[in-house]
PDB file of C-alpha atoms and ligand atoms in Angstrom:
ATOM      1  CA  MET A  18      -6.184   3.495 -16.341  1.00 78.00           C
ATOM      2  CA  LYS A  19      -7.518   3.764 -12.830  1.00 84.00           C
ATOM      3  CA  ASN A  20      -4.771   2.401 -10.621  1.00 89.00           C
ATOM      4  CA  LEU A  21      -1.112   1.639 -10.840  1.00 94.00           C
ATOM      5  CA  CYS A  22       1.276   0.549  -8.108  1.00 95.00           C
ATOM      6  CA  TYR A  23       4.915   1.532  -8.597  1.00 97.00           C
ATOM      7  CA  GLU A  24       7.360  -0.464  -6.465  1.00 95.00           C
ATOM      8  CA  SER A  25      10.093   2.136  -6.479  1.00 96.00           C
ATOM      9  CA  THR A  26      12.837   0.413  -4.486  1.00 96.00           C
ATOM     10  CA  SER A  27      13.793  -2.934  -3.005  1.00 94.00           C
ATOM     11  CA  ASN A  28      15.337  -1.441   0.133  1.00 95.00           C
ATOM     12  CA  CYS A  29      13.443  -1.814   3.380  1.00 95.00           C
ATOM     13  CA  LEU A  30      14.103  -1.564   7.112  1.00 95.00           C
ATOM     14  CA  LEU A  31      11.835  -4.493   7.922  1.00 96.00           C
ATOM     15  CA  LYS A  32      12.080  -8.214   7.251  1.00 94.00           C
ATOM     16  CA  CYS A  33       8.495  -9.428   7.051  1.00 92.00           C
ATOM     17  CA  PRO A  34       8.555 -13.207   6.572  1.00 88.00           C
ATOM     18  CA  TYR A  35       5.658 -12.852   4.109  1.00 84.00           C
ATOM     19  CA  CYS A  36       7.241  -9.962   2.190  1.00 87.00           C
ATOM     20  CA  ILE A  37       5.534  -9.950  -1.166  1.00 79.00           C
ATOM     21  CA  SER A  38       7.874  -7.617  -2.978  1.00 82.00           C
ATOM     22  CA  SER A  39      10.989  -9.697  -2.293  1.00 81.00           C
ATOM     23  CA  ASP A  40      10.134 -11.680  -5.416  1.00 82.00           C
ATOM     24  CA  ASN A  41      11.458  -8.718  -7.395  1.00 83.00           C
ATOM     25  CA  GLY A  42      14.961  -9.441  -6.148  1.00 84.00           C
ATOM     26  CA  VAL A  43      17.353  -6.634  -5.251  1.00 88.00           C
ATOM     27  CA  MET A  44      17.522  -3.425  -7.235  1.00 89.00           C
ATOM     28  CA  LYS A  45      20.828  -3.076  -9.071  1.00 89.00           C
ATOM     29  CA  LYS A  46      19.953  -0.154 -11.299  1.00 91.00           C
ATOM     30  CA  ASP A  47      17.062   2.245 -10.883  1.00 93.00           C
ATOM     31  CA  HIS A  48      15.128   2.528 -14.157  1.00 92.00           C
ATOM     32  CA  TYR A  49      12.964   5.337 -12.867  1.00 97.00           C
ATOM     33  CA  LEU A  50      13.171   7.643 -15.883  1.00 97.00           C
ATOM     34  CA  GLU A  51      11.654   5.120 -18.275  1.00 96.00           C
ATOM     35  CA  ILE A  52       9.136   4.041 -15.638  1.00 97.00           C
ATOM     36  CA  ILE A  53       8.048   7.637 -15.060  1.00 98.00           C
ATOM     37  CA  ASP A  54       7.720   8.091 -18.833  1.00 96.00           C
ATOM     38  CA  PHE A  55       5.441   5.071 -18.790  1.00 96.00           C
ATOM     39  CA  ILE A  56       3.425   6.534 -15.907  1.00 97.00           C
ATOM     40  CA  GLY A  57       3.240   9.794 -17.849  1.00 97.00           C
ATOM     41  CA  ASN A  58       1.748   7.944 -20.825  1.00 94.00           C
ATOM     42  CA  LEU A  59      -0.824   6.162 -18.694  1.00 94.00           C
ATOM     43  CA  LEU A  60      -1.580   8.909 -16.154  1.00 95.00           C
ATOM     44  CA  PRO A  61      -3.446   6.549 -13.803  1.00 94.00           C
ATOM     45  CA  GLU A  62      -6.199   8.103 -11.712  1.00 93.00           C
ATOM     46  CA  ARG A  63      -4.462   6.825  -8.615  1.00 94.00           C
ATOM     47  CA  LEU A  64      -0.756   6.083  -8.341  1.00 97.00           C
ATOM     48  CA  VAL A  65       0.462   4.092  -5.345  1.00 97.00           C
ATOM     49  CA  ILE A  66       4.192   4.318  -4.691  1.00 98.00           C
ATOM     50  CA  SER A  67       5.393   1.374  -2.636  1.00 96.00           C
ATOM     51  CA  GLY A  68       8.554  -0.675  -2.252  1.00 91.00           C
ATOM     52  CA  GLY A  69      10.434  -2.023  -0.445  1.00 92.00           C
ATOM     53  CA  GLU A  70      10.085   1.103   1.632  1.00 97.00           C
ATOM     54  CA  PRO A  71       9.614   4.166  -0.581  1.00 97.00           C
ATOM     55  CA  LEU A  72      10.403   6.684   2.165  1.00 98.00           C
ATOM     56  CA  ILE A  73      14.022   5.499   2.307  1.00 97.00           C
ATOM     57  CA  ASP A  74      14.412   5.783  -1.448  1.00 97.00           C
ATOM     58  CA  PRO A  75      16.985   8.589  -1.905  1.00 96.00           C
ATOM     59  CA  LEU A  76      15.405   9.469  -5.259  1.00 97.00           C
ATOM     60  CA  LEU A  77      11.836   9.646  -3.969  1.00 98.00           C
ATOM     61  CA  LYS A  78      11.545  13.435  -4.042  1.00 98.00           C
ATOM     62  CA  GLU A  79      12.950  13.602  -7.548  1.00 98.00           C
ATOM     63  CA  LYS A  80      10.632  10.845  -8.731  1.00 98.00           C
ATOM     64  CA  ILE A  81       7.540  12.495  -7.278  1.00 98.00           C
ATOM     65  CA  ALA A  82       8.491  15.861  -8.769  1.00 98.00           C
ATOM     66  CA  LEU A  83       8.920  14.240 -12.204  1.00 98.00           C
ATOM     67  CA  ILE A  84       5.621  12.395 -11.909  1.00 98.00           C
ATOM     68  CA  ILE A  85       3.752  15.576 -10.969  1.00 98.00           C
ATOM     69  CA  LYS A  86       5.372  17.331 -13.943  1.00 98.00           C
ATOM     70  CA  LYS A  87       4.030  14.631 -16.273  1.00 98.00           C
ATOM     71  CA  TYR A  88       0.494  15.178 -14.994  1.00 98.00           C
ATOM     72  CA  HIS A  89       0.766  18.937 -15.234  1.00 98.00           C
ATOM     73  CA  GLU A  90       2.038  18.700 -18.804  1.00 98.00           C
ATOM     74  CA  ALA A  91      -1.209  16.881 -19.577  1.00 98.00           C
ATOM     75  CA  ASP A  92      -3.185  19.503 -17.627  1.00 98.00           C
ATOM     76  CA  LYS A  93      -4.105  16.990 -14.938  1.00 98.00           C
ATOM     77  CA  GLU A  94      -3.611  16.640 -11.200  1.00 97.00           C
ATOM     78  CA  PRO A  95      -2.209  13.359  -9.867  1.00 98.00           C
ATOM     79  CA  TYR A  96      -3.518  11.358  -6.931  1.00 98.00           C
ATOM     80  CA  ILE A  97      -0.354   9.953  -5.364  1.00 98.00           C
ATOM     81  CA  SER A  98      -0.556   7.621  -2.416  1.00 98.00           C
ATOM     82  CA  ILE A  99       2.591   6.400  -0.678  1.00 98.00           C
ATOM     83  CA  SER A 100       2.356   2.988   0.866  1.00 97.00           C
ATOM     84  CA  THR A 101       4.821   2.903   3.754  1.00 98.00           C
ATOM     85  CA  ASN A 102       5.674   0.777   6.759  1.00 98.00           C
ATOM     86  CA  GLY A 103       6.281   4.036   8.645  1.00 98.00           C
ATOM     87  CA  THR A 104       9.659   3.031  10.063  1.00 98.00           C
ATOM     88  CA  SER A 105      11.942   5.671   8.595  1.00 97.00           C
ATOM     89  CA  LEU A 106      13.277   8.731  10.392  1.00 96.00           C
ATOM     90  CA  MET A 107      12.221  11.823   8.491  1.00 96.00           C
ATOM     91  CA  ASP A 108      13.205  15.457   8.879  1.00 97.00           C
ATOM     92  CA  GLN A 109      10.864  18.422   8.673  1.00 98.00           C
ATOM     93  CA  ASP A 110      11.754  19.052   5.018  1.00 98.00           C
ATOM     94  CA  MET A 111      10.586  15.589   4.082  1.00 98.00           C
ATOM     95  CA  TRP A 112       7.326  15.945   6.004  1.00 98.00           C
ATOM     96  CA  LEU A 113       6.611  19.280   4.361  1.00 98.00           C
ATOM     97  CA  PHE A 114       7.501  17.864   0.960  1.00 98.00           C
ATOM     98  CA  LEU A 115       5.003  15.036   1.468  1.00 98.00           C
ATOM     99  CA  LYS A 116       2.345  17.429   2.741  1.00 98.00           C
ATOM    100  CA  ASN A 117       2.766  19.555  -0.407  1.00 98.00           C
ATOM    101  CA  THR A 118       2.966  16.815  -3.009  1.00 98.00           C
ATOM    102  CA  ILE A 119       1.056  13.644  -2.159  1.00 98.00           C
ATOM    103  CA  GLN A 120      -2.617  13.015  -1.577  1.00 98.00           C
ATOM    104  CA  CYS A 121      -2.430  10.082   0.836  1.00 98.00           C
ATOM    105  CA  LEU A 122       0.105   8.521   3.195  1.00 98.00           C
ATOM    106  CA  ASP A 123      -0.879   4.906   3.750  1.00 98.00           C
ATOM    107  CA  ILE A 124       0.932   3.631   6.858  1.00 98.00           C
ATOM    108  CA  SER A 125       0.982  -0.045   7.683  1.00 97.00           C
ATOM    109  CA  LEU A 126       0.403  -0.953  11.335  1.00 98.00           C
ATOM    110  CA  PRO A 127      -0.338  -4.634  12.012  1.00 97.00           C
ATOM    111  CA  SER A 128      -0.064  -4.582  15.798  1.00 98.00           C
ATOM    112  CA  LEU A 129       0.380  -2.452  18.909  1.00 98.00           C
ATOM    113  CA  ASN A 130       2.071  -5.318  20.675  1.00 98.00           C
ATOM    114  CA  HIS A 131       5.860  -5.372  20.351  1.00 98.00           C
ATOM    115  CA  ASP A 132       6.128  -9.172  20.208  1.00 97.00           C
ATOM    116  CA  THR A 133       3.420  -9.547  17.589  1.00 97.00           C
ATOM    117  CA  TYR A 134       4.829  -6.655  15.595  1.00 98.00           C
ATOM    118  CA  ALA A 135       8.279  -8.274  15.586  1.00 97.00           C
ATOM    119  CA  GLN A 136       6.806 -11.636  14.684  1.00 95.00           C
ATOM    120  CA  MET A 137       5.000 -10.165  11.685  1.00 94.00           C
ATOM    121  CA  ARG A 138       7.612  -7.663  10.573  1.00 95.00           C
ATOM    122  CA  GLY A 139      10.852  -9.411  11.455  1.00 95.00           C
ATOM    123  CA  VAL A 140      12.132  -6.395  13.419  1.00 96.00           C
ATOM    124  CA  ASP A 141      10.543  -4.394  16.232  1.00 98.00           C
ATOM    125  CA  LEU A 142      10.354  -0.814  14.954  1.00 98.00           C
ATOM    126  CA  LEU A 143       6.869  -0.276  16.369  1.00 98.00           C
ATOM    127  CA  ASN A 144       7.764   2.819  18.403  1.00 98.00           C
ATOM    128  CA  GLN A 145       9.071   4.632  15.340  1.00 98.00           C
ATOM    129  CA  VAL A 146       5.910   3.766  13.403  1.00 98.00           C
ATOM    130  CA  LEU A 147       3.715   5.192  16.168  1.00 98.00           C
ATOM    131  CA  ILE A 148       5.781   8.392  16.217  1.00 98.00           C
ATOM    132  CA  ASN A 149       5.443   8.732  12.444  1.00 98.00           C
ATOM    133  CA  ILE A 150       1.693   8.163  12.448  1.00 98.00           C
ATOM    134  CA  ARG A 151       1.219  10.994  14.963  1.00 98.00           C
ATOM    135  CA  LYS A 152       3.617  13.228  13.020  1.00 98.00           C
ATOM    136  CA  ALA A 153       1.855  12.578   9.730  1.00 98.00           C
ATOM    137  CA  VAL A 154      -1.460  13.621  11.308  1.00 98.00           C
ATOM    138  CA  SER A 155       0.132  16.699  12.908  1.00 98.00           C
ATOM    139  CA  TYR A 156       1.568  17.783   9.530  1.00 98.00           C
ATOM    140  CA  GLY A 157      -1.942  17.636   8.102  1.00 98.00           C
ATOM    141  CA  LEU A 158      -1.396  14.757   5.690  1.00 98.00           C
ATOM    142  CA  ASN A 159      -4.293  12.599   4.589  1.00 98.00           C
ATOM    143  CA  VAL A 160      -3.343   9.517   6.630  1.00 98.00           C
ATOM    144  CA  ARG A 161      -4.673   6.056   6.124  1.00 98.00           C
ATOM    145  CA  LEU A 162      -3.822   3.244   8.502  1.00 98.00           C
ATOM    146  CA  SER A 163      -3.454  -0.152   6.839  1.00 97.00           C
ATOM    147  CA  ILE A 164      -4.007  -3.145   9.070  1.00 97.00           C
ATOM    148  CA  ILE A 165      -3.212  -6.507   7.529  1.00 94.00           C
ATOM    149  CA  MET A 166      -5.062  -9.325   9.280  1.00 95.00           C
ATOM    150  CA  THR A 167      -3.273 -12.602   9.910  1.00 94.00           C
ATOM    151  CA  LYS A 168      -3.537 -15.444  12.412  1.00 94.00           C
ATOM    152  CA  GLN A 169      -1.168 -13.475  14.645  1.00 95.00           C
ATOM    153  CA  ASN A 170      -3.068 -10.209  15.019  1.00 96.00           C
ATOM    154  CA  TYR A 171      -6.742 -10.509  14.056  1.00 94.00           C
ATOM    155  CA  ASN A 172      -7.801 -10.373  17.714  1.00 96.00           C
ATOM    156  CA  GLU A 173      -6.232  -6.923  17.934  1.00 97.00           C
ATOM    157  CA  LEU A 174      -8.527  -5.270  15.417  1.00 97.00           C
ATOM    158  CA  GLU A 175     -10.623  -3.406  17.994  1.00 97.00           C
ATOM    159  CA  ASN A 176      -7.533  -2.083  19.779  1.00 98.00           C
ATOM    160  CA  LEU A 177      -6.013  -0.941  16.511  1.00 98.00           C
ATOM    161  CA  LEU A 178      -9.244   0.847  15.579  1.00 98.00           C
ATOM    162  CA  LYS A 179      -9.314   2.533  19.001  1.00 98.00           C
ATOM    163  CA  PHE A 180      -5.787   3.737  18.338  1.00 98.00           C
ATOM    164  CA  ALA A 181      -6.797   4.968  14.859  1.00 98.00           C
ATOM    165  CA  ASN A 182      -9.590   6.967  16.443  1.00 98.00           C
ATOM    166  CA  GLU A 183      -7.382   8.354  19.188  1.00 98.00           C
ATOM    167  CA  VAL A 184      -4.712   9.603  16.763  1.00 98.00           C
ATOM    168  CA  ASN A 185      -7.372  10.812  14.313  1.00 97.00           C
ATOM    169  CA  VAL A 186      -6.217   9.244  11.055  1.00 98.00           C
ATOM    170  CA  ASN A 187      -8.447   9.952   8.061  1.00 98.00           C
ATOM    171  CA  SER A 188      -9.306   6.368   7.171  1.00 98.00           C
ATOM    172  CA  VAL A 189      -8.466   2.753   7.917  1.00 98.00           C
ATOM    173  CA  ARG A 190      -8.013  -0.079   5.476  1.00 96.00           C
ATOM    174  CA  VAL A 191      -8.270  -3.560   6.900  1.00 97.00           C
ATOM    175  CA  GLY A 192      -6.383  -5.862   4.572  1.00 92.00           C
ATOM    176  CA  ARG A 193      -5.982  -9.593   4.579  1.00 88.00           C
ATOM    177  CA  TYR A 194      -2.905 -11.689   4.163  1.00 84.00           C
ATOM    178  CA  PHE A 195      -3.245 -13.160   0.717  1.00 78.00           C
ATOM    179  CA  PRO A 196      -1.042 -16.052  -0.330  1.00 73.00           C
ATOM    180  CA  PHE A 197       0.213 -14.467  -3.486  1.00 75.00           C
ATOM    181  CA  ARG A 198       3.742 -13.746  -4.716  1.00 76.00           C
ATOM    182  CA  ASP A 199       6.338 -14.808  -2.102  1.00 76.00           C
ATOM    183  CA  ALA A 200       3.686 -14.890   0.624  1.00 76.00           C
ATOM    184  CA  TYR A 201       2.406 -18.156  -0.865  1.00 76.00           C
ATOM    185  CA  ASP A 202       5.280 -20.160   0.637  1.00 78.00           C
ATOM    186  CA  ILE A 203       4.270 -19.561   4.258  1.00 82.00           C
ATOM    187  CA  LYS A 204       0.543 -19.264   3.904  1.00 84.00           C
ATOM    188  CA  ASP A 205      -0.256 -21.856   6.560  1.00 87.00           C
ATOM    189  CA  ASP A 206       1.550 -19.805   9.201  1.00 90.00           C
ATOM    190  CA  TYR A 207      -0.256 -16.541   8.482  1.00 90.00           C
ATOM    191  CA  GLU A 208      -3.404 -16.919   6.413  1.00 90.00           C
ATOM    192  CA  LEU A 209      -6.698 -16.606   8.266  1.00 92.00           C
ATOM    193  CA  ASP A 210      -9.421 -19.119   7.545  1.00 92.00           C
ATOM    194  CA  GLU A 211     -12.114 -17.905   5.186  1.00 92.00           C
ATOM    195  CA  THR A 212     -14.858 -17.891   7.843  1.00 95.00           C
ATOM    196  CA  THR A 213     -12.889 -15.456   9.999  1.00 95.00           C
ATOM    197  CA  VAL A 214     -12.167 -13.194   7.048  1.00 93.00           C
ATOM    198  CA  ILE A 215     -15.829 -13.119   6.018  1.00 94.00           C
ATOM    199  CA  ARG A 216     -16.812 -12.350   9.625  1.00 95.00           C
ATOM    200  CA  ILE A 217     -14.393  -9.392   9.671  1.00 95.00           C
ATOM    201  CA  ILE A 218     -15.745  -8.131   6.335  1.00 94.00           C
ATOM    202  CA  ASP A 219     -19.365  -8.463   7.504  1.00 95.00           C
ATOM    203  CA  ASN A 220     -18.632  -6.816  10.852  1.00 96.00           C
ATOM    204  CA  ILE A 221     -17.108  -3.817   9.094  1.00 96.00           C
ATOM    205  CA  ASN A 222     -19.901  -3.578   6.537  1.00 94.00           C
ATOM    206  CA  ASN A 223     -22.547  -3.884   9.269  1.00 95.00           C
ATOM    207  CA  GLY A 224     -21.047  -1.064  11.305  1.00 95.00           C
ATOM    208  CA  LYS A 225     -19.858  -3.135  14.249  1.00 96.00           C
ATOM    209  CA  TYR A 226     -16.849  -0.850  14.744  1.00 96.00           C
ATOM    210  CA  ALA A 227     -18.592   2.457  14.034  1.00 95.00           C
ATOM    211  CA  ASN A 228     -18.514   3.421  17.713  1.00 95.00           C
ATOM    212  CA  ILE A 229     -14.848   2.529  18.040  1.00 97.00           C
ATOM    213  CA  TYR A 230     -13.489   4.250  14.958  1.00 97.00           C
ATOM    214  CA  ARG A 231     -15.588   7.100  13.618  1.00 94.00           C
ATOM    215  CA  GLY A 232     -13.893   7.433  10.195  1.00 95.00           C
ATOM    216  CA  LYS A 233     -14.292   5.228   7.160  1.00 95.00           C
ATOM    217  CA  ILE A 234     -13.104   1.628   7.367  1.00 97.00           C
ATOM    218  CA  LEU A 235     -12.396  -0.227   4.134  1.00 94.00           C
ATOM    219  CA  PRO A 236     -12.912  -3.976   4.560  1.00 94.00           C
ATOM    220  CA  PRO A 237     -10.648  -6.673   3.106  1.00 91.00           C
ATOM    221  CA  ILE A 238     -11.418  -7.769  -0.441  1.00 85.00           C
ATOM    222  CA  ARG A 239     -13.417 -10.985  -0.691  1.00 81.00           C
ATOM    223  CA  SER A 240     -11.253 -12.907  -3.123  1.00 76.00           C
ATOM    224  CA  LEU A 241      -7.896 -12.807  -4.821  1.00 68.00           C
ATOM    225  CA  SER A 242      -9.618 -12.680  -8.197  1.00 68.00           C
ATOM    226  CA  MET A 243     -10.458  -9.067  -7.318  1.00 66.00           C
ATOM    227  CA  MET A 244      -6.751  -8.327  -7.632  1.00 63.00           C
ATOM    228  CA  LYS A 245      -6.541  -9.356 -11.246  1.00 62.00           C
ATOM    229  CA  GLY A 246      -6.818  -5.850 -12.590  1.00 64.00           C
ATOM    230  CA  TYR A 247      -4.277  -4.389 -10.223  1.00 79.00           C
ATOM    231  CA  LEU A 248      -1.375  -3.299 -12.377  1.00 90.00           C
ATOM    232  CA  ASN A 249       2.065  -3.121 -10.792  1.00 92.00           C
ATOM    233  CA  VAL A 250       5.425  -1.964 -12.051  1.00 95.00           C
ATOM    234  CA  ASN A 251       8.597  -2.808 -10.197  1.00 94.00           C
ATOM    235  CA  PHE A 252      11.878  -0.881 -10.052  1.00 95.00           C
ATOM    236  CA  ASP A 253      13.165  -2.811 -13.073  1.00 94.00           C
ATOM    237  CA  GLY A 254      10.256  -1.560 -15.124  1.00 95.00           C
ATOM    238  CA  MET A 255       8.561  -4.963 -15.255  1.00 93.00           C
ATOM    239  CA  LEU A 256       4.779  -4.889 -15.356  1.00 93.00           C
ATOM    240  CA  PHE A 257       2.755  -7.559 -13.612  1.00 89.00           C
ATOM    241  CA  VAL A 258      -0.462  -8.441 -11.864  1.00 86.00           C
ATOM    242  CA  PRO A 259      -0.432 -10.596  -8.725  1.00 80.00           C
ATOM    243  CA  ASN A 260      -1.982 -14.028  -8.858  1.00 77.00           C
ATOM    244  CA  MET A 261      -2.226 -17.052  -6.607  1.00 72.00           C
ATOM    245  CA  GLN A 262       1.023 -18.570  -7.864  1.00 72.00           C
ATOM    246  CA  GLY A 263       3.026 -15.380  -7.645  1.00 76.00           C
ATOM    247  CA  LYS A 264       2.618 -12.884 -10.391  1.00 82.00           C
ATOM    248  CA  GLN A 265       1.714 -12.775 -14.021  1.00 84.00           C
ATOM    249  CA  LEU A 266       4.337 -10.819 -15.926  1.00 87.00           C
ATOM    250  CA  LEU A 267       3.043  -8.578 -18.681  1.00 88.00           C
ATOM    251  CA  GLY A 268       6.358  -7.329 -20.050  1.00 90.00           C
ATOM    252  CA  SER A 269       8.523  -4.286 -19.698  1.00 92.00           C
ATOM    253  CA  VAL A 270       7.400  -0.655 -19.648  1.00 93.00           C
ATOM    254  CA  SER A 271       9.688   0.037 -22.586  1.00 89.00           C
ATOM    255  CA  ASP A 272       7.955  -2.336 -24.993  1.00 86.00           C
ATOM    256  CA  VAL A 273       4.364  -2.635 -23.810  1.00 88.00           C
ATOM    257  CA  ASP A 274       1.598  -1.327 -26.082  1.00 87.00           C
ATOM    258  CA  ILE A 275      -0.125   1.255 -23.871  1.00 87.00           C
ATOM    259  CA  ASN A 276      -3.439   1.174 -25.756  1.00 85.00           C
ATOM    260  CA  ALA A 277      -3.666  -2.611 -25.659  1.00 84.00           C
ATOM    261  CA  LEU A 278      -2.734  -2.575 -21.977  1.00 85.00           C
ATOM    262  CA  GLU A 279      -5.406  -0.027 -21.131  1.00 84.00           C
ATOM    263  CA  ALA A 280      -8.002  -1.986 -23.098  1.00 82.00           C
ATOM    264  CA  SER A 281      -7.109  -5.213 -21.283  1.00 80.00           C
ATOM    265  CA  PHE A 282      -7.635  -3.559 -17.902  1.00 79.00           C
ATOM    266  CA  LYS A 283     -10.792  -1.712 -18.712  1.00 73.00           C
ATOM    267  CA  ASP A 284     -13.199  -4.381 -17.512  1.00 64.00           C
ATOM    268  CA  SER A 285     -11.387  -5.577 -14.443  1.00 60.00           C
ATOM    269  CA  GLN A 286     -10.293  -2.299 -12.874  1.00 48.00           C
ATOM    270  CA  PRO A 287     -13.639  -0.991 -11.630  1.00 39.00           C
ATOM    271  CA  LYS A 288     -14.119  -4.116  -9.515  1.00 38.00           C
ATOM    272  CA  ILE A 289     -10.958  -3.550  -7.551  1.00 35.00           C
ATOM    273  CA  PHE A 290     -11.292  -0.310  -5.767  1.00 36.00           C
ATOM    274  CA  ILE A 291     -13.833   0.671  -3.223  1.00 33.00           C
ATOM    275  CA  LYS A 292     -14.408   4.379  -2.991  1.00 35.00           C
ATOM    276  CA  TYR A 293     -14.236   5.807   0.469  1.00 39.00           C
ATOM    277  CA  LYS A 294     -15.326   9.008   2.090  1.00 37.00           C
ATOM    278  CA  GLU A 295     -12.774  11.066   3.891  1.00 42.00           C
ATOM    279  CA  LYS A 296     -13.293  11.364   7.607  1.00 44.00           C
TER     280      LYS A 296
HETATM  281  S1  LIG B 301       7.584  -3.729   4.888  1.00 67.40           S
HETATM  282 FE1  LIG B 301       6.937  -4.416   2.877  1.00 67.40          FE
HETATM  283  S2  LIG B 301       8.799  -4.426   1.618  1.00 67.40           S
HETATM  284 FE2  LIG B 301       9.440  -4.323   3.763  1.00 67.40          FE
HETATM  285  S3  LIG B 301       9.827  -6.452   4.338  1.00 67.40           S
HETATM  286 FE3  LIG B 301       7.703  -5.954   4.903  1.00 67.40          FE
HETATM  287  S4  LIG B 301       6.427  -6.575   3.145  1.00 67.40           S
HETATM  288 FE4  LIG B 301       8.581  -6.463   2.468  1.00 67.40          FE
END
């Protein structure tokens, strides 16, 4: 199994109108032990921990330590990426813990403009995100900036890339708003037209921004069908893949047949992920 996304909590400090993970509902009980057993059976090449907001999950350290133990028991090293909105206040212990345990901190930054940020994220916590991006770089983490493109912010791409260069993050991923899961309901307000998306993809692939941001830029994926091999597990231990209507549920981690699951993902997974070079 190449990639697995673990949505570890439903709690979040933001209120994005297009929040995709809200379709999980609110976490009542954390089933992390059985989910980590499942991860330990699969040992994906890359594990993304997301939420909600994983960095406000009080059990995050314990979860990461248990996950690493599973890999080490199998004589393997994990690749753990945390997907964060970067809004939480973190002490030095937490920064050092992240530096020593994870391989990538993927921080979402859709805008440098307070109004646009608030419009896209429901709350204006932009200043805290900027502080955390600089801190993450100063602690020596492998930092990726994730920029989701919507009707509201696509004109800001050059400015965001200039910022990425100035703060010296390791890579940038330009994502696109996709109308899947709960985001489907408000797609007309946010989704860019296909021509604009293709222009952004082509500009990145043709090196238009190479003089603005000198690290690697990952372009948006071309179609939602490329997401079909992207396996997710939520805090309830439910497995699913996103699709245009929401998500396709595959069952629970406690009763899924791991071998059959791996076999079903074998063909689709390699199409999903684009390898990138570190800056
Ligand atoms: S940051 Fe993520 S989890 Fe939080 S509201 Fe926005 S989309 Fe939802």
